[in-house]
Short mmCIF file of C-alpha atoms (C1' of nucleotides) in Angstrom, two decimals:
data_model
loop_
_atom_site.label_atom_id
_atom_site.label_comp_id
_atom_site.label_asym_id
_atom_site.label_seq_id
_atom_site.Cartn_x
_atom_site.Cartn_y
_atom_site.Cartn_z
CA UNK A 13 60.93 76.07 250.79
CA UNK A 14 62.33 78.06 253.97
CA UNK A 15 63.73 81.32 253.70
CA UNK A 16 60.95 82.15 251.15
CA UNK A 17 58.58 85.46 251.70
CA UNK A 18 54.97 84.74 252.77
CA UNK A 19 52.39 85.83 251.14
CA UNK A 20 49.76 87.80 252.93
CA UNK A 21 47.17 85.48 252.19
CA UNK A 22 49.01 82.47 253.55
CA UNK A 23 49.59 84.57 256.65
CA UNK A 24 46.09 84.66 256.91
CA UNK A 25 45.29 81.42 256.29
CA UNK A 26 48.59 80.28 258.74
CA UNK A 27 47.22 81.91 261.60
CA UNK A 28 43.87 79.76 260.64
CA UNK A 29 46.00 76.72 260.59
CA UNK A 30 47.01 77.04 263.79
CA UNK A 31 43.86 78.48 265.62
CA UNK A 32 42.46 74.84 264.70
CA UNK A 33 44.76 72.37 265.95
CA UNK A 34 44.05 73.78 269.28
CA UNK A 35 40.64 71.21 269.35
CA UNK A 36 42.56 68.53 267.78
CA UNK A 37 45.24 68.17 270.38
CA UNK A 38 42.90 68.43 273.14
CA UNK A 39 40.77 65.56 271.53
CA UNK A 40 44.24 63.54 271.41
CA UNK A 41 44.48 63.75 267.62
CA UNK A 42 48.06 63.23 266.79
CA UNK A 43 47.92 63.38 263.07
CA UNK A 44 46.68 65.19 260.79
CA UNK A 45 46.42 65.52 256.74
CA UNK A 46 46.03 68.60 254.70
CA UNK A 47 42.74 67.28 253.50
CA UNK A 48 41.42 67.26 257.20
CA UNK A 49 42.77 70.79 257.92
CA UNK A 50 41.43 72.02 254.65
CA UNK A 51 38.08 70.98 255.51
CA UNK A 52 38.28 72.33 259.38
CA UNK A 53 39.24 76.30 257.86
CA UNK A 54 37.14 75.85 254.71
CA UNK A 55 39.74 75.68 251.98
CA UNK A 56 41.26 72.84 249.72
CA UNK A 57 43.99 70.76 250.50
CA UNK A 58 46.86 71.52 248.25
CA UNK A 59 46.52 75.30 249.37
CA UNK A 60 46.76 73.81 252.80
CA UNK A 61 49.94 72.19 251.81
CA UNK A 62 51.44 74.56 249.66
CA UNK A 63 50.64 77.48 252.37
CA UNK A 64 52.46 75.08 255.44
CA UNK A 65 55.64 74.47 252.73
CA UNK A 66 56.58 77.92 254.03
CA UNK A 67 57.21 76.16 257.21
CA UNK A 68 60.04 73.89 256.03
CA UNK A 69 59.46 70.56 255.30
CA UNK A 70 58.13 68.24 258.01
CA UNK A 71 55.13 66.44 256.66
CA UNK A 72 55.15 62.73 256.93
CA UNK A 73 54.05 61.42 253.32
CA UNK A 74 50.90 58.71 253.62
CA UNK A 75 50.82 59.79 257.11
CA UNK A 76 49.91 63.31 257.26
CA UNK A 77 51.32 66.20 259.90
CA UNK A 78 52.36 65.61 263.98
CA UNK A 79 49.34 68.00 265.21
CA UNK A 80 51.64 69.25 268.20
CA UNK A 81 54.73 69.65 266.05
CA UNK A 82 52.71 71.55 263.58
CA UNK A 83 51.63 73.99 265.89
CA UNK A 84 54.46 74.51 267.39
CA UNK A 85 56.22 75.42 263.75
CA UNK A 86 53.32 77.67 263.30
CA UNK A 87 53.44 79.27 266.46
CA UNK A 88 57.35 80.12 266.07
CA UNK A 89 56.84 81.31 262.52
CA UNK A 90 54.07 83.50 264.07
CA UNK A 91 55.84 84.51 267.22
CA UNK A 92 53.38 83.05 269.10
CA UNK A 93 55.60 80.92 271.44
CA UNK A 94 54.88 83.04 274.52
CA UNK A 95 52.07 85.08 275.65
CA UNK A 96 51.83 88.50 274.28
CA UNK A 97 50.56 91.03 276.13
CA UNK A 98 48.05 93.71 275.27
CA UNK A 99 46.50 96.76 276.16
CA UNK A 100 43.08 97.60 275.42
CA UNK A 101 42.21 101.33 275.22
CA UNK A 102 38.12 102.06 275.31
CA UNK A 103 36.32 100.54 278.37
CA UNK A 104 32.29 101.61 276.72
CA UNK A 105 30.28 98.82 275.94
CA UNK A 106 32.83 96.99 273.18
CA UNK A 107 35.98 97.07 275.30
CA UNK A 108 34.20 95.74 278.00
CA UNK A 109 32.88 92.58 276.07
CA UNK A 110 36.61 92.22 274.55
CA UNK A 111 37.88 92.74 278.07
CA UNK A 112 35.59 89.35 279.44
CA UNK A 113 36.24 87.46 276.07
CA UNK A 114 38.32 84.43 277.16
CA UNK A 115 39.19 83.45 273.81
CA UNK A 116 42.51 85.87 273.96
CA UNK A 117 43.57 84.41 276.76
CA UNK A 118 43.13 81.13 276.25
CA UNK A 119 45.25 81.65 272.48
CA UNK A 120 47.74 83.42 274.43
CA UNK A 121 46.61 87.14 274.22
CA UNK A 122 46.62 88.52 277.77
CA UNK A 123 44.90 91.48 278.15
CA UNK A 124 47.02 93.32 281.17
CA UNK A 125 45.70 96.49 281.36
CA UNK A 126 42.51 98.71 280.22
CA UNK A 127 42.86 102.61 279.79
CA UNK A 128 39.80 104.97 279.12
CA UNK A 129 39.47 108.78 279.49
CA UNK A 130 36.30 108.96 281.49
CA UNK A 131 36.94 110.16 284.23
CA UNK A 132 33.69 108.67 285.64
CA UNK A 133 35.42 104.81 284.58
CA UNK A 134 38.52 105.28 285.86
CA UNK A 135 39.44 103.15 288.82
CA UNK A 136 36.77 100.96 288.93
CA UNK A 137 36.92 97.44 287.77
CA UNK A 138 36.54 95.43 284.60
CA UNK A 139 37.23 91.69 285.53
CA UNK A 140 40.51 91.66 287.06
CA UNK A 141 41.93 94.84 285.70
CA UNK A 142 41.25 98.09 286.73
CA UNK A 143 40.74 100.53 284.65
CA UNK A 144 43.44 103.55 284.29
CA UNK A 145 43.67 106.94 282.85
CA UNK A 146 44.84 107.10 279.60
CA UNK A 147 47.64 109.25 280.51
CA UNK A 148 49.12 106.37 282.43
CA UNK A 149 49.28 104.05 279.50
CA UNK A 150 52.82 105.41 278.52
CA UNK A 151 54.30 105.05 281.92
CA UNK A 152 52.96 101.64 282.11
CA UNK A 153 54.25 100.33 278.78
CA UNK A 154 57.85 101.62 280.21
CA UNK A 155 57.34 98.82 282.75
CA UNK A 156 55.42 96.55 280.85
CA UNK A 157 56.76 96.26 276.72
CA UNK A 158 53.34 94.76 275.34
CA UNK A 159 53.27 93.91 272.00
CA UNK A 160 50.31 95.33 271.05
CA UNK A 161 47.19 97.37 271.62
CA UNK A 162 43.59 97.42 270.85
CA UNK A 163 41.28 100.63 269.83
CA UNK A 164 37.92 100.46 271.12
CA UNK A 165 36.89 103.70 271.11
CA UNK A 166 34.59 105.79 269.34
CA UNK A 167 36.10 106.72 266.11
CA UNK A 168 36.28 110.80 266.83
CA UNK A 169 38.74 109.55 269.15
CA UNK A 170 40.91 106.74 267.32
CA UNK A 171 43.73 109.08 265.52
CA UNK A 172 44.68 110.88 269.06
CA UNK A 173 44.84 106.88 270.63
CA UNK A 174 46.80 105.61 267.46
CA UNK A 175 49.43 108.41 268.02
CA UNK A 176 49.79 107.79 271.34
CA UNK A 177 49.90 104.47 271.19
CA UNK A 178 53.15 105.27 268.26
CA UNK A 179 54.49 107.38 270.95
CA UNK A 180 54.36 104.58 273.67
CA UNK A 181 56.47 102.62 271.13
CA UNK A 182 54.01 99.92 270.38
CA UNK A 183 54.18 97.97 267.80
CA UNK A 184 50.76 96.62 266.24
CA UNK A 185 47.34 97.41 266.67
CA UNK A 186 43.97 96.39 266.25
CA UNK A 187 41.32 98.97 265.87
CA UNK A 188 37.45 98.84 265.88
CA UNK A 189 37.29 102.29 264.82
CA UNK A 190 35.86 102.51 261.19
CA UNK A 191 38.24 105.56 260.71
CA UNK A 192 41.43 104.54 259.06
CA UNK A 193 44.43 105.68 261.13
CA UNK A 194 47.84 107.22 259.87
CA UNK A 195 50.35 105.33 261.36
CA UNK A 196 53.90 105.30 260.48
CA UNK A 197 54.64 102.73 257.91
CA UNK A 198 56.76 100.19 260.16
CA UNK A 199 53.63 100.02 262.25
CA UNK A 200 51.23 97.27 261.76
CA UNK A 201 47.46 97.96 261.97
CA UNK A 202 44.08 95.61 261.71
CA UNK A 203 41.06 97.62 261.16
CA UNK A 204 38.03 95.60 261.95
CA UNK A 205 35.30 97.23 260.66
CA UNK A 206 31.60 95.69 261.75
CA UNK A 207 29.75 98.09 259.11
CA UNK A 208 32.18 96.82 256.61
CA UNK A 209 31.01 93.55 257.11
CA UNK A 210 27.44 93.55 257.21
CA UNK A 211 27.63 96.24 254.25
CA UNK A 212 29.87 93.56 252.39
CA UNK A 213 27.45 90.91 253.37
CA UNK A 214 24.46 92.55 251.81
CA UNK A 215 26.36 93.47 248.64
CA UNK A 216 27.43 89.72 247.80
CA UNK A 217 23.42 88.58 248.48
CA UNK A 218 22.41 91.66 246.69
CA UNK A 219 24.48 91.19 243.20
CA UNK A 220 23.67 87.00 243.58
CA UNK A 221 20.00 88.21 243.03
CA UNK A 222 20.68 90.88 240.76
CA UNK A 223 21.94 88.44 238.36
CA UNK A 224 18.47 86.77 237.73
CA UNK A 225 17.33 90.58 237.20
CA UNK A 226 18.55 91.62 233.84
CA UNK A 227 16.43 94.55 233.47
CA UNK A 228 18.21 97.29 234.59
CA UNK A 229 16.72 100.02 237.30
CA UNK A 230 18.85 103.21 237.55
CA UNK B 105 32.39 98.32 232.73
CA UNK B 106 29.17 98.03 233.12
CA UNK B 107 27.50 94.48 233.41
CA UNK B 108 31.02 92.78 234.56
CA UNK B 109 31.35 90.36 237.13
CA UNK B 110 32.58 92.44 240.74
CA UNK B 111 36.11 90.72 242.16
CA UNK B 112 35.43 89.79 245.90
CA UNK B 113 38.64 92.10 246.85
CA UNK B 114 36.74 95.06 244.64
CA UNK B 115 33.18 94.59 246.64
CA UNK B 116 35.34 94.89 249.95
CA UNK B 117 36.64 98.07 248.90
CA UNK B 118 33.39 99.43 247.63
CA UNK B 119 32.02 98.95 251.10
CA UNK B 120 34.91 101.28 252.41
CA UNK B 121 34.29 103.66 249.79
CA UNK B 122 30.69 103.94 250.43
CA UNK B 123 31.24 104.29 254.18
CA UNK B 124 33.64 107.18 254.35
CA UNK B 125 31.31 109.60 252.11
CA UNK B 126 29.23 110.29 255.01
CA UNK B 127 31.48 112.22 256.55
CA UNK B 128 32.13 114.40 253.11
CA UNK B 129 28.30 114.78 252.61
CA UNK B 130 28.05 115.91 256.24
CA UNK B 131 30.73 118.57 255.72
CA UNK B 132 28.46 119.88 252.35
CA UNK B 133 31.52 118.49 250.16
CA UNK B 134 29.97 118.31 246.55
CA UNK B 135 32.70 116.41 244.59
CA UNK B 136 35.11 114.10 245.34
CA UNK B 137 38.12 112.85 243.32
CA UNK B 138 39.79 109.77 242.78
CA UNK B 139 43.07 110.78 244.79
CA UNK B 140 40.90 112.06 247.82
CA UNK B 141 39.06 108.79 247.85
CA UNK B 142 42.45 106.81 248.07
CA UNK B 143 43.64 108.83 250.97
CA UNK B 144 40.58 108.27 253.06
CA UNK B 145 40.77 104.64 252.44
CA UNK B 146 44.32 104.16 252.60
CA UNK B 147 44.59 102.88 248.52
CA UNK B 148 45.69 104.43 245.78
CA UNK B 149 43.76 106.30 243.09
CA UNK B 150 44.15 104.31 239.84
CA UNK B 151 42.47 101.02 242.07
CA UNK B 152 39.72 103.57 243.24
CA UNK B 153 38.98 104.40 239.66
CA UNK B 154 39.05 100.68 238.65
CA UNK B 155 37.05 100.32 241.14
CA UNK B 156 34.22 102.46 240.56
CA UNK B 157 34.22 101.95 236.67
CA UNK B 158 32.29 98.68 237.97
CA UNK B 159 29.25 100.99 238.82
CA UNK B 160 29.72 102.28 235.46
CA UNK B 161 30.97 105.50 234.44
CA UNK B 162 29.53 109.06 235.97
CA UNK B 163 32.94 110.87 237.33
CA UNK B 164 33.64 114.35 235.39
CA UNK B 165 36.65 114.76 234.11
CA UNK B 166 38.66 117.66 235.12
CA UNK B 167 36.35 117.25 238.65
CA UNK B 168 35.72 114.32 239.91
CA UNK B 169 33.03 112.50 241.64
CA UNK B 170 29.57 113.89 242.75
CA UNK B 171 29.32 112.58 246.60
CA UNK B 172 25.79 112.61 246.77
CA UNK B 173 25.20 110.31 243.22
CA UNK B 174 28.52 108.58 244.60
CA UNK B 175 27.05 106.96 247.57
CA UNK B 176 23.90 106.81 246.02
CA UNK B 177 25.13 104.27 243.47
CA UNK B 178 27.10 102.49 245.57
CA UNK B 179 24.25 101.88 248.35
CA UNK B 180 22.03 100.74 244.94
CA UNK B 181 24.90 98.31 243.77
CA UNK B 182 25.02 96.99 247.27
CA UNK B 183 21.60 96.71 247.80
CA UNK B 184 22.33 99.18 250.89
CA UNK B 185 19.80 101.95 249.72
CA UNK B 186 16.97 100.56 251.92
CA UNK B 187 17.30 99.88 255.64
CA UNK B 188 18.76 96.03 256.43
CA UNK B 189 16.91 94.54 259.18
CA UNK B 190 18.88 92.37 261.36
CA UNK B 191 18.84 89.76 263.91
CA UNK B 192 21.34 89.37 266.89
CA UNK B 193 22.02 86.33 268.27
CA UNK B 194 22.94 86.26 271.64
CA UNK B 195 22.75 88.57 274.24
CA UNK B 196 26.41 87.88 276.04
CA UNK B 197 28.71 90.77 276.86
CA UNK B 198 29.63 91.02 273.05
CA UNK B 199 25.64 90.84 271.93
CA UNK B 200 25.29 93.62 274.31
CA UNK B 201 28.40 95.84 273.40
CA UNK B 202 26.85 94.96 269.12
CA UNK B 203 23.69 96.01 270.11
CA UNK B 204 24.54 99.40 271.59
CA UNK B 205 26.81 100.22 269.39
CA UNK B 206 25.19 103.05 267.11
CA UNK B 207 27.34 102.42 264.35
CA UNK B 208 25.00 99.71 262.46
CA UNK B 209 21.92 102.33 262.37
CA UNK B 210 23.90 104.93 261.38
CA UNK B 211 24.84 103.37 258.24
CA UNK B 212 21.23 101.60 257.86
CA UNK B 213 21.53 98.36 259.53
CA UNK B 214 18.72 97.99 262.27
CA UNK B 215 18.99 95.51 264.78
CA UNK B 216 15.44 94.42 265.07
CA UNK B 217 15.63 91.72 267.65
CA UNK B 218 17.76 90.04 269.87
CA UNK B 219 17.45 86.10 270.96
CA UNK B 220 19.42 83.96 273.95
CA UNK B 221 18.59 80.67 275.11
CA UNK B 222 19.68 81.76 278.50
CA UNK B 223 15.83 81.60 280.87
CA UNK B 224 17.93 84.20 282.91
CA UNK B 225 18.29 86.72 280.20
CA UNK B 226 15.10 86.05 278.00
CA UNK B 227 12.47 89.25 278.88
CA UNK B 228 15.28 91.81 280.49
CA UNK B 229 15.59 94.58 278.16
CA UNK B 230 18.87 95.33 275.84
CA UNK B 231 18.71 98.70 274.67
CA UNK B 232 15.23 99.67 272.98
CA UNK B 233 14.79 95.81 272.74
CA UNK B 234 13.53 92.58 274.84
CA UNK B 235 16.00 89.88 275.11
CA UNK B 236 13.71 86.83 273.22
CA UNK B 237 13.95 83.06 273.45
CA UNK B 238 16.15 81.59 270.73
CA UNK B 239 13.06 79.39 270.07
CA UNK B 240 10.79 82.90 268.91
CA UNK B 241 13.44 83.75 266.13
CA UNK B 242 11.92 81.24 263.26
CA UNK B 243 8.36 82.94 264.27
CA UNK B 244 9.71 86.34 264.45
CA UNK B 245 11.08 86.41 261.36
CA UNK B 246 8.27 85.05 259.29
CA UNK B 247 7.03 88.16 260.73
CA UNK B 248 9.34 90.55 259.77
CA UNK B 249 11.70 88.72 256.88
CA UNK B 250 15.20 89.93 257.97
CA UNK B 251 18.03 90.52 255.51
CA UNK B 252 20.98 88.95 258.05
CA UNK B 253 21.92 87.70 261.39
CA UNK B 254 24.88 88.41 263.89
CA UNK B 255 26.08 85.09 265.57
CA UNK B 256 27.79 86.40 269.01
CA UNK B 257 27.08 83.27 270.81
CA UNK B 258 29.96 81.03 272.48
CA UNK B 259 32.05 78.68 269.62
CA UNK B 260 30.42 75.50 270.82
CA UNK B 261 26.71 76.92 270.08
CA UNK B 262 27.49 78.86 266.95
CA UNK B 263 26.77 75.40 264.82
CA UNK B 264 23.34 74.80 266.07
CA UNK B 265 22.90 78.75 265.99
CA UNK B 266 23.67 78.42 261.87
CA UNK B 267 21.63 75.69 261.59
CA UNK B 268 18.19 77.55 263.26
CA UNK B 269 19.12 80.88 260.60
CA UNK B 270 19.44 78.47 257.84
CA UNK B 271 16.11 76.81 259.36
CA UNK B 272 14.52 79.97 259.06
CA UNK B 273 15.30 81.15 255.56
CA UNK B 274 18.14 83.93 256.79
CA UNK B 275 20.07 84.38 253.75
CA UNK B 276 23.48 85.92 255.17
CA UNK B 277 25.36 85.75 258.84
CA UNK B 278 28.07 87.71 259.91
CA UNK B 279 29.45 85.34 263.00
CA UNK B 280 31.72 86.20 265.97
CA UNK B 281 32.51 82.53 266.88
CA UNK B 282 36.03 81.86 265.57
CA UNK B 283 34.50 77.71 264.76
CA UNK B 284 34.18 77.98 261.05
CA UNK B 285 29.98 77.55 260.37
CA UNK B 286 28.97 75.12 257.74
CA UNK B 287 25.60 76.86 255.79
CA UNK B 288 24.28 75.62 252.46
CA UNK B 289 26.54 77.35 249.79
CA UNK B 290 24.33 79.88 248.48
CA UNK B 291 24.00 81.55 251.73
CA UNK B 292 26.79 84.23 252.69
CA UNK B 293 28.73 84.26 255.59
CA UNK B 294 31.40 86.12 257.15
CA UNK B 295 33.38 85.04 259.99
CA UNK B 296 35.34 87.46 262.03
CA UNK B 297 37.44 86.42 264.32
CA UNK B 298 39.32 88.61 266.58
CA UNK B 299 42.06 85.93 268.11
CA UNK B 300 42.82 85.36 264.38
CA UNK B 301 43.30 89.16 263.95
CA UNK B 302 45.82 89.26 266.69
CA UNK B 303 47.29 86.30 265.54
CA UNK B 304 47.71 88.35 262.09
CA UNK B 305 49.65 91.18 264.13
CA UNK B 306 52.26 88.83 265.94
CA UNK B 307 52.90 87.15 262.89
CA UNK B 308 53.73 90.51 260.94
CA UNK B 309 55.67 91.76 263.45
CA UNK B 310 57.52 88.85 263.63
CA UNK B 311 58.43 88.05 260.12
CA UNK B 312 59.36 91.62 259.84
CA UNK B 313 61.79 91.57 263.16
CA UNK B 314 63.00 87.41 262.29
CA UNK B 315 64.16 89.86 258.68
CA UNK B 316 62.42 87.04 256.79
CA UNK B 317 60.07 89.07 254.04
CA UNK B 318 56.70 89.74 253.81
CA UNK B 319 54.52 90.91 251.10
CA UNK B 320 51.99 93.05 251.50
CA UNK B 321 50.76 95.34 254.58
CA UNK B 322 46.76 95.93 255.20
"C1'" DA C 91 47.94 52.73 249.11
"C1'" DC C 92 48.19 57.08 250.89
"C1'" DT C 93 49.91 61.71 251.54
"C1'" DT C 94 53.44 65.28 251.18
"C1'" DG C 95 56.04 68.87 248.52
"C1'" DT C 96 56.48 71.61 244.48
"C1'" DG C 97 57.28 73.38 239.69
"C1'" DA C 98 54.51 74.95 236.15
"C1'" DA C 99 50.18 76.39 234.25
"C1'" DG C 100 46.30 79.00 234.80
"C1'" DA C 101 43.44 82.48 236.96
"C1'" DT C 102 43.01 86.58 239.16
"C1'" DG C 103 44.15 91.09 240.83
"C1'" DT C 104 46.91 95.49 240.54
"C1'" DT C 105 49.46 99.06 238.45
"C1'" DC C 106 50.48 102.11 234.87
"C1'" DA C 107 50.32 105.13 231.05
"C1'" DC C 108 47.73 107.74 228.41
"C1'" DA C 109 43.61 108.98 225.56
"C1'" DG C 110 39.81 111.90 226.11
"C1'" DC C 111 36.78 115.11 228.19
"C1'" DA C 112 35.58 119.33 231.19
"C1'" DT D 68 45.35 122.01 233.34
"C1'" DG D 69 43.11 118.34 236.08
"C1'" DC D 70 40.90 114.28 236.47
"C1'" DT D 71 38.36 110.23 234.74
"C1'" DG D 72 38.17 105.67 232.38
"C1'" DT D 73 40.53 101.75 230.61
"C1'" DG D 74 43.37 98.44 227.89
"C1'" DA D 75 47.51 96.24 228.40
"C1'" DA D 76 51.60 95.05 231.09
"C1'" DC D 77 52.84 93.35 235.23
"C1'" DA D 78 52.60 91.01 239.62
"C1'" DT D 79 50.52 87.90 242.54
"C1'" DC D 80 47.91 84.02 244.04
"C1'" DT D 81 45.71 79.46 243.28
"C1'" DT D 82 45.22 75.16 241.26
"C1'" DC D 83 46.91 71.06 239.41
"C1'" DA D 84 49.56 67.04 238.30
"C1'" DC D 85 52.78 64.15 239.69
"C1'" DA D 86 57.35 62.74 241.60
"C1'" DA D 87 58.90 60.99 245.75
"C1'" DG D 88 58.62 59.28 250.46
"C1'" DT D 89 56.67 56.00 253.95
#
DNA sequence: ACTTGTGAAGATGTTCACAGCA
DNA sequence: TGCTGTGAACATCTTCACAAGT
C-alpha cells in the first residue's frame, strides 16, 4: 500500500513511531515487532502495522521490523532526513524554556534564531542565539529558508506574528497562543493549547465520576 | 441529547468552546450563535451545534446562545466551575516558564505548589511560590487534595515522577516528557509533546510538497 | 512457530438537510 | 427571516481474522 493518502491520525501516530526507535537503536535493538512498538506509544499492534503499511512493505514476517531501516522510511515519509531549521518568535518566560529544551535538537529541530519585540531583550543572549528584533526576522529568513516557526508570545500578539511569519514565506507553525490564527489555507498550523489540556483533563475525570451520580444538579 | 455518552473528539472541542467565551463576555456580548462559535474555533457550525446538544438543549432559535449560561454549562459539564488546584512538577526552565505563565489562573487552574528533587533549587522562590522537595508532595497534598499534576521534569525521571502522583492519589497528569507514562487506567493523562508536534508539521508539509495526499488539516 | 500485510466488517465521527421555534 | 436541534446519510477510522512469508 504506497501511493495511498495518510490519514491524519496515522500521521500522528507515524511521527510517534519514529520518536521511539530513537532509544531502541541506541540500546542496539535491531528488531523490532509491531507488538513491541504498540506497547512503547500505547496503542495495539495491528494499528501499528496497518498505520506503517503506508510505508511500503518492508516488514520481515516472524521476524518483525529493521529498527534503523524503519526509521529511516519514517523519517523520509516525514521529511525528516535533514535538520530543519526553526525560528522561535517570543523570548518571555516560555520561549526561553523552548529555547534551552534539547529535545529539538537532538530530533533534528534546530532552533537558529530567536526574535522578540522588547526592546529591553533584544541583543542579549539566550543560549547560543542572540536575540533579534522582530523586524529582522524577514531579512534573515531571505538568508536562511527555515522550515518553520514557533509562536510564543502572548496571544494579543499571535495574529500580527502569524502574518508576518506568512509574509516571510514560511511554511508551518507551531503556536502556544490559545488564540486561533487565520492563516492562509496552504499553511500548516499546530496550536498547542496548555488550558486546553488541563481543561480537557478535568472534563474526562469529571464525567468518569459523574456517571456514578445519576441525580442530576442543574 | 441529554444523558449520552460525550465522544473524546467532542470533549476536546468543548474545551475550545468554553475557552474563547471569555473574551465575548468581556466585550458585554449577550448571545452567541452557532456560526460565530465556528469561526472563533476554526469548525464549522452544524459540529458546534452537535456539539453542544450534548449539554442539552438551551440555544433560542432565531438567536442563538446566551454566553453567560453558555460557559456556565460548559464549566459545570467539565467540572471547571470551581477552581482546579494543581501541582507542578519540576522547577526546570519549562516548570518555570508553566508557572509564570498567567494563562492557567485566568481560566481557573491554580498552581498551588511546585516540587524538584534538585537540593540546589528546593527553598528559592518561583513566582508567589517556594520551590519544595519532591519528597513533601505526598504530604502536601493530603493537605490540600489537588485535582491534577504537570510533569515538566526530564524524560528519564517522568516514570518515577508518575509513579509518586499515582502514590499519592492524583487522579489526572498532564506531562511534558515525550516517554509515554504508564498510570493505572482509571487515571487520565495527557502527554504533550512538542518534538512530536514539529514532527507533525514536517510531515504535512512534506506529503503535501512529495504531491502524495493527505486528509485532513488541524 | 512467529509475525507481517490487508481486505472486510464494525465502530465511530462528521456533514447535511430540514423541521420547528422565536 | 434566522437560528437551533437532530435524525439519517455519509465518510472516516479501527479492529479483526487470516493468508502468506520466513
Amino acid at each position: 500500500m504506497d501511493g495511498r493518502k495518510v490519514p491524519a491520525p496515522t500521521i500522528e501516530r507515524l511521527a510517534l513511531y519514529l520518536l521511539c526507535l530513537k532509544p531502541l537503536l541506541e540500546r542496539g535493538i535491531e528488531t523490532v515487532s509491531s507488538e513491541t512498538i504498540a506497547r512503547l506509544v500505547g496503542r495495539n499492534a495491528p494499528q501499528v502495522r496497518k498505520d506503517l503499511s503506508y510505508l511500503g512493505q518492508f516488514g520481515t514476517p516472524g521476524v518483525g521490523y529493521n529498527v534503523a531501516e524503519l526509521r529511516r522510511k519514517l523519517a523520509l515519509m516525514m521529511g525528516l532526513e535533514r535538520e530543519k531549521k526553526v525560528f522561535l518568535v517570543g523570548a518571555g518566560s516560555l520561549g526561553s524554556a523552548l529555547c534551552r529544551y534539547g529535545g529539538f535538537r537532538e530530533e533534528g529541530f534546530n532552533i537558529c534564531a530567536v526574535f522578540d519585540n522588547d526592546p529591553a531583550k533584544v541583543g542579549k543572549r539566550l543560549g547560543r542565539l542572540q536575540i533579534q528584533d522582530i523586524s529582522e526576522l524577514i531579512p534573515a529568513n531571505l538568508e536562511q529558508k527555515v522550515d518553520m516557526a514557533i509562536i510564543a508570545v502572548p496571544a494579543s500578539a499571535s495574529q500580527a506574528v502569524a502574518n508576518l511569519l506568512v509574509e516571510a514565506g514560511i511554511p508551518s507553525i507551531a503556536t502556544f497562543a490559545p488564540t486561533p490564527i487565520e492563516v492562509p489555507s496552504q499553511m500548516s498550523v499546530r496550536t498547542v493549547d496548555l488550558t486546553k489540556e488541563l481543561a480537557v483533563l478535568s472534563c474526562r475525570v469529571h464525567l468518569r465520576e459523574g456517571a456514578a451520580n445519576v441525580s442530576g444538579a442543574d
